[in-house]
Coordinates of C-alpha atoms and ligand atoms in Angstrom, one line a residue:
X85 CA -129.8 129.9 69.3
X86 CA -131.3 127.7 71.9
X87 CA -129.5 125.1 74.0
X88 CA -129.6 121.5 72.5
X89 CA -130.8 120.2 75.9
X90 CA -133.4 122.7 77.0
X91 CA -135.2 125.9 75.9
X92 CA -132.8 128.3 77.4
X93 CA -130.5 130.5 75.3
X94 CA -127.1 128.9 74.4
X95 CA -124.0 130.7 75.9
X96 CA -121.6 128.6 73.8
X97 CA -121.1 126.6 70.7
X98 CA -118.6 123.8 70.5
X99 CA -117.8 123.3 66.8
X100 CA -115.9 120.0 67.5
X101 CA -119.1 118.4 68.9
X102 CA -121.8 120.6 67.3
X103 CA -123.3 121.3 70.8
X104 CA -125.0 124.6 71.7
X105 CA -125.4 124.8 75.5
X106 CA -127.0 127.1 78.0
X107 CA -125.1 128.1 81.1
X108 CA -126.5 125.3 83.2
X109 CA -125.8 122.5 80.7
X110 CA -122.4 124.0 79.8
X111 CA -121.3 124.0 83.4
X112 CA -122.7 120.4 83.8
X113 CA -120.8 119.3 80.7
X114 CA -117.4 120.7 81.9
X115 CA -117.9 119.1 85.3
X116 CA -118.8 115.7 83.8
X117 CA -115.8 115.7 81.6
X118 CA -113.4 116.4 84.5
X119 CA -115.0 113.7 86.7
X120 CA -114.9 111.2 83.8
X121 CA -111.2 112.0 83.4
X122 CA -110.6 111.4 87.1
X123 CA -112.3 108.0 86.7
X124 CA -110.6 107.0 83.5
X125 CA -107.1 107.8 84.9
X126 CA -107.9 105.7 88.1
X127 CA -106.9 108.7 90.2
X128 CA -108.7 107.4 93.3
X129 CA -106.9 104.1 94.2
X130 CA -109.0 101.1 95.1
X131 CA -107.5 101.0 98.6
X132 CA -108.4 104.6 99.4
X133 CA -110.7 104.8 102.5
X134 CA -111.4 107.1 105.4
X135 CA -108.6 105.1 107.3
X136 CA -106.3 105.5 104.3
X137 CA -107.1 109.0 103.0
X138 CA -105.3 110.4 99.9
X139 CA -103.6 113.8 99.9
X140 CA -104.0 115.6 96.5
X141 CA -101.8 118.6 96.1
X142 CA -103.0 121.0 93.4
X143 CA -100.6 123.4 91.8
X144 CA -102.7 126.6 92.4
X145 CA -101.3 129.5 90.4
X146 CA -104.5 131.7 90.6
X147 CA -104.9 131.5 86.8
X148 CA -108.2 130.3 85.4
X149 CA -107.1 126.7 84.8
X150 CA -105.9 125.9 88.4
X151 CA -108.8 127.8 89.9
X152 CA -111.4 125.9 87.9
X153 CA -109.7 122.6 88.6
X154 CA -109.6 123.3 92.4
X155 CA -113.3 124.4 92.4
X156 CA -114.5 121.3 90.5
X157 CA -112.4 118.8 92.6
X158 CA -113.6 120.5 95.8
X159 CA -117.2 120.1 94.7
X160 CA -116.6 116.5 93.7
X161 CA -114.7 115.4 96.9
X162 CA -115.8 117.8 99.6
X163 CA -118.0 115.1 101.2
X164 CA -115.6 112.3 100.5
X165 CA -113.4 111.5 103.5
X166 CA -111.0 109.5 101.2
X167 CA -109.6 112.7 99.5
X168 CA -108.0 115.8 101.1
X169 CA -107.2 118.7 98.8
X170 CA -104.2 121.1 99.4
X171 CA -103.5 124.1 97.3
X172 CA -99.8 124.9 96.6
X173 CA -98.9 128.3 95.2
X174 CA -95.4 129.1 93.9
X175 CA -94.4 132.8 94.0
X176 CA -91.7 133.4 91.4
X177 CA -91.0 137.0 92.3
X178 CA -92.5 138.8 89.4
X179 CA -93.6 142.3 90.2
X180 CA -97.3 143.1 89.6
X181 CA -98.1 139.6 88.3
X182 CA -97.9 136.9 91.0
X183 CA -98.9 139.2 93.8
X184 CA -102.3 139.6 92.2
X185 CA -102.8 136.0 91.3
X186 CA -101.8 135.0 94.8
X187 CA -104.8 137.1 96.1
X188 CA -107.0 134.9 93.9
X189 CA -105.5 131.8 95.4
X190 CA -106.0 133.0 99.0
X191 CA -109.6 134.0 98.3
X192 CA -110.4 130.6 96.7
X193 CA -108.8 128.5 99.4
X194 CA -110.6 130.5 102.1
X195 CA -113.9 130.2 100.3
X196 CA -113.5 126.4 99.9
X197 CA -111.9 126.0 103.3
X198 CA -109.0 124.0 101.9
X199 CA -105.4 124.0 103.2
X200 CA -103.2 126.4 101.2
X201 CA -99.4 126.7 101.2
X202 CA -97.3 129.4 99.5
X203 CA -93.6 129.0 98.7
X204 CA -91.4 131.5 97.0
X205 CA -88.2 131.5 95.0
X206 CA -87.0 134.3 97.3
X207 CA -87.4 132.3 100.5
X208 CA -86.3 129.0 99.0
X209 CA -83.5 130.1 96.6
X210 CA -82.8 133.7 97.5
X211 CA -83.7 134.8 93.9
X212 CA -86.6 136.7 92.2
X213 CA -87.4 136.0 88.6
X214 CA -87.4 139.8 87.8
X215 CA -83.7 139.8 88.7
X216 CA -82.9 136.5 87.0
X217 CA -84.3 137.9 83.7
X218 CA -82.2 141.0 84.0
X219 CA -79.0 139.1 84.7
X220 CA -79.7 136.1 82.5
X221 CA -76.3 134.3 83.1
X222 CA -77.1 131.4 80.8
X223 CA -78.5 133.5 78.0
X224 CA -81.7 131.7 77.8
X225 CA -85.5 132.3 77.9
X226 CA -87.0 133.3 81.3
X227 CA -89.3 130.3 81.3
X228 CA -86.4 127.9 80.9
X229 CA -85.1 129.1 84.4
X230 CA -88.5 129.5 85.9
X231 CA -89.7 126.0 84.8
X232 CA -86.7 124.3 86.5
X233 CA -87.3 126.1 89.8
X234 CA -91.0 125.6 89.7
X235 CA -90.8 121.8 89.0
X236 CA -88.2 121.5 91.8
X237 CA -90.4 123.3 94.4
X238 CA -93.6 121.5 93.3
X239 CA -92.0 118.1 93.7
X240 CA -90.3 118.9 96.9
X241 CA -93.3 120.4 98.6
X242 CA -95.6 117.7 97.2
X243 CA -93.3 115.3 99.0
X244 CA -93.2 117.3 102.2
X245 CA -97.0 117.6 102.3
X246 CA -97.3 113.9 102.0
X247 CA -98.9 114.1 98.6
X248 CA -100.2 110.9 96.9
X249 CA -100.9 112.9 93.8
X250 CA -99.8 116.2 92.3
X251 CA -102.5 117.8 90.1
X252 CA -102.1 120.6 87.6
X253 CA -104.6 122.6 85.6
X254 CA -103.2 121.9 82.0
X255 CA -106.1 122.2 79.6
X256 CA -106.7 120.6 76.1
X257 CA -104.9 123.4 74.3
X258 CA -101.8 123.2 76.5
X259 CA -101.6 119.4 76.1
X260 CA -102.2 119.4 72.3
X261 CA -99.5 122.0 72.0
X262 CA -97.0 120.0 74.1
X263 CA -97.9 116.8 72.1
X264 CA -97.2 118.6 68.8
X265 CA -94.0 120.2 70.0
X266 CA -92.6 116.9 71.3
X267 CA -93.4 115.2 67.9
X268 CA -92.1 118.1 65.8
X269 CA -88.9 118.2 67.9
X270 CA -88.5 114.5 67.2
X271 CA -87.7 113.9 70.9
X272 CA -89.0 110.4 71.4
X273 CA -87.7 110.0 75.0
X274 CA -89.6 113.2 75.9
X275 CA -92.8 111.6 74.6
X276 CA -92.2 108.6 76.8
X277 CA -91.4 110.8 79.9
X278 CA -94.6 112.8 79.3
X279 CA -96.7 109.6 79.4
X280 CA -95.1 108.3 82.6
X281 CA -95.1 111.7 84.3
X282 CA -98.7 112.7 83.8
X283 CA -100.8 111.0 81.1
X284 CA -102.8 107.8 80.9
X285 CA -104.3 105.7 83.7
X286 CA -102.1 105.6 86.9
X287 CA -102.3 101.8 86.7
X288 CA -100.6 101.8 83.3
X289 CA -97.7 104.1 84.2
X290 CA -94.3 103.0 85.4
X291 CA -94.0 103.2 89.1
X292 CA -91.4 105.7 90.1
X293 CA -90.7 105.6 93.8
X294 CA -88.8 108.9 93.8
X295 CA -91.6 111.0 92.3
X296 CA -95.1 111.8 93.3
X297 CA -97.4 110.8 90.4
X298 CA -99.0 113.7 88.4
X299 CA -102.4 114.1 86.9
X300 CA -104.1 116.7 84.6
X301 CA -107.9 116.2 85.0
X302 CA -108.7 119.3 82.8
X303 CA -106.9 118.0 79.8
X304 CA -110.2 117.2 77.9
X305 CA -111.4 120.8 78.2
X306 CA -110.5 123.5 75.6
X307 CA -108.9 126.6 77.0
X308 CA -111.8 128.9 76.0
X309 CA -114.3 126.7 77.8
X310 CA -112.2 126.8 81.0
X311 CA -112.2 130.6 80.7
X312 CA -115.9 130.7 80.1
X313 CA -116.6 128.4 83.0
X314 CA -114.5 130.6 85.3
X315 CA -116.3 133.7 84.1
X316 CA -119.8 132.2 84.4
X317 CA -119.2 131.1 87.9
X318 CA -117.4 134.3 88.8
X319 CA -114.4 132.4 90.2
X320 CA -111.6 134.5 91.6
X321 CA -109.2 133.8 88.7
X322 CA -106.5 136.3 87.7
X323 CA -106.1 136.5 83.9
X324 CA -103.0 138.4 82.8
X325 CA -100.0 137.4 80.8
X326 CA -96.7 137.1 82.7
X327 CA -94.4 139.9 81.6
X328 CA -91.5 137.5 81.1
X329 CA -93.5 134.9 79.0
X330 CA -91.1 133.9 76.3
X331 CA -92.3 130.6 74.9
X332 CA -92.1 131.8 71.3
X333 CA -92.2 128.3 69.7
X334 CA -95.2 127.4 71.8
X335 CA -96.9 130.6 70.6
X336 CA -96.3 129.5 67.0
X337 CA -97.8 126.1 67.6
X338 CA -100.8 127.7 69.4
X339 CA -101.5 129.8 66.3
X340 CA -101.1 126.8 64.0
X341 CA -103.6 124.8 66.2
X342 CA -106.1 127.7 66.2
X343 CA -106.1 127.6 62.4
X344 CA -106.4 123.8 62.2
X345 CA -109.2 123.7 64.7
X346 CA -111.1 126.4 62.8
X347 CA -110.9 124.5 59.6
X348 CA -111.1 121.0 61.1
X349 CA -112.9 121.1 64.4
X350 CA -111.8 118.3 66.7
X351 CA -108.1 118.5 65.7
X352 CA -106.9 119.1 69.3
X353 CA -108.9 116.1 70.6
X354 CA -107.6 113.8 67.9
X355 CA -104.0 115.0 68.4
X356 CA -104.2 114.3 72.1
X357 CA -105.9 110.9 71.9
X358 CA -103.5 109.7 69.2
X359 CA -100.5 111.1 71.2
X360 CA -101.6 109.4 74.4
X361 CA -101.8 106.0 72.7
X362 CA -98.5 106.5 71.0
X363 CA -96.8 107.8 74.2
X364 CA -98.0 104.7 76.0
X365 CA -96.4 102.5 73.4
X366 CA -93.2 104.5 73.4
X367 CA -93.0 104.5 77.2
X368 CA -93.3 100.8 77.2
X369 CA -90.5 100.4 74.8
X370 CA -88.2 102.9 76.6
X371 CA -88.7 101.3 80.0
X372 CA -86.4 98.4 78.9
X373 CA -83.8 100.8 77.5
X374 CA -83.7 103.0 80.5
X375 CA -83.0 100.2 83.0
X376 CA -79.3 101.1 82.9
X377 CA -79.8 104.9 83.6
X378 CA -78.5 105.5 87.1
X379 CA -80.5 107.9 89.3
X380 CA -78.5 109.5 92.1
X381 CA -78.7 112.2 94.7
X382 CA -77.6 115.7 93.7
X383 CA -74.4 116.5 95.7
X384 CA -75.7 120.0 96.5
X385 CA -79.4 119.5 97.5
X386 CA -79.9 115.7 97.6
X387 CA -82.7 115.7 95.0
X388 CA -83.0 112.8 92.5
X389 CA -81.0 113.5 89.3
X390 CA -79.1 111.7 86.6
X391 CA -76.1 114.0 87.0
X392 CA -73.7 114.8 89.9
X393 CA -75.3 118.3 90.3
X394 CA -79.0 118.7 89.4
X395 CA -80.1 121.3 86.8
X396 CA -81.6 123.6 89.5
X397 CA -78.4 123.7 91.5
X398 CA -76.3 124.4 88.4
X399 CA -78.6 127.2 87.4
X400 CA -78.5 128.7 90.9
X401 CA -74.7 128.5 90.9
X402 CA -74.5 130.5 87.6
X403 CA -77.1 133.1 88.9
X404 CA -75.1 133.6 92.1
X405 CA -71.8 133.9 90.3
X406 CA -73.0 137.1 88.4
Ligands
LIG107 FE1 -92.3 131.7 84.8 FE2 -92.4 131.8 82.1 FE3 -94.6 131.2 83.6 FE4 -93.6 133.7 83.6 S1 -94.5 132.6 81.8 S2 -94.3 132.5 85.4 S3 -91.4 133.3 83.5 S4 -92.7 130.0 83.4

């Protein structure tokens, strides 16, 4: 089958749009969609200038998503003095997994000549995920611990690095799964938080002085297209499953979405666009209700929390007590 835009052979077919694209036009299409998302979400503020440059910290895991995001943002802004990119890699202490993806991050940052910082659970918290999984003091999934520690380090370091924006490589499949999970779990406040934390134009989100705003410029690109883009460009992405991956419910939703997408192409796009609209409305409603929620400093580490001791510090306490 030929490309719809030229006479070259197509390397992909997108059932949701009907497009058959050759390598050149496929790459161009991915890049255009990422840049369009950066514009639609107003990620470059109007007052950004060479005198007022913006620091964008990218959560760089070394997987295909964050590697593709870093590459495209670099090519978009390399000549733009208003934006400085910094890669931030979190090392969880997972034998044979993160060491290899860290190599991919180091290679990419060196090739693009961008600043790259690495922080580890071991240095920061004196724990390794391999040991946490073995001891499991709270009897819960590995990702439930890991997610809390990762979020804490990402926000702390984003702040320390003077970030104006924290960017992650979530793709369309990730976001459609999260949207469906939040709706199926009936957790309306989570829907509102998701919007204010990372969706929609920055100008429409609630300003939260305590947190660096988040952005997900890959969220219009299906996972398979991100993987194909990384492969075609021979980017140094590390593609292996974490040995402690335990998000069973997310896996079920993923399978459900594969089936729906096959029978009804475009399902993921419509879930996400409907969800973003809904989340914006819910966030607006919840802002009034949450005026009374008191944010305070964790008595242990000083981070912003709604409780006396933040979730990270309580988890660390139970891990150390084993
Ligand atoms: Fe951590 Fe779970 Fe991701 Fe593994 S899959 S790195 S345990 S969050």
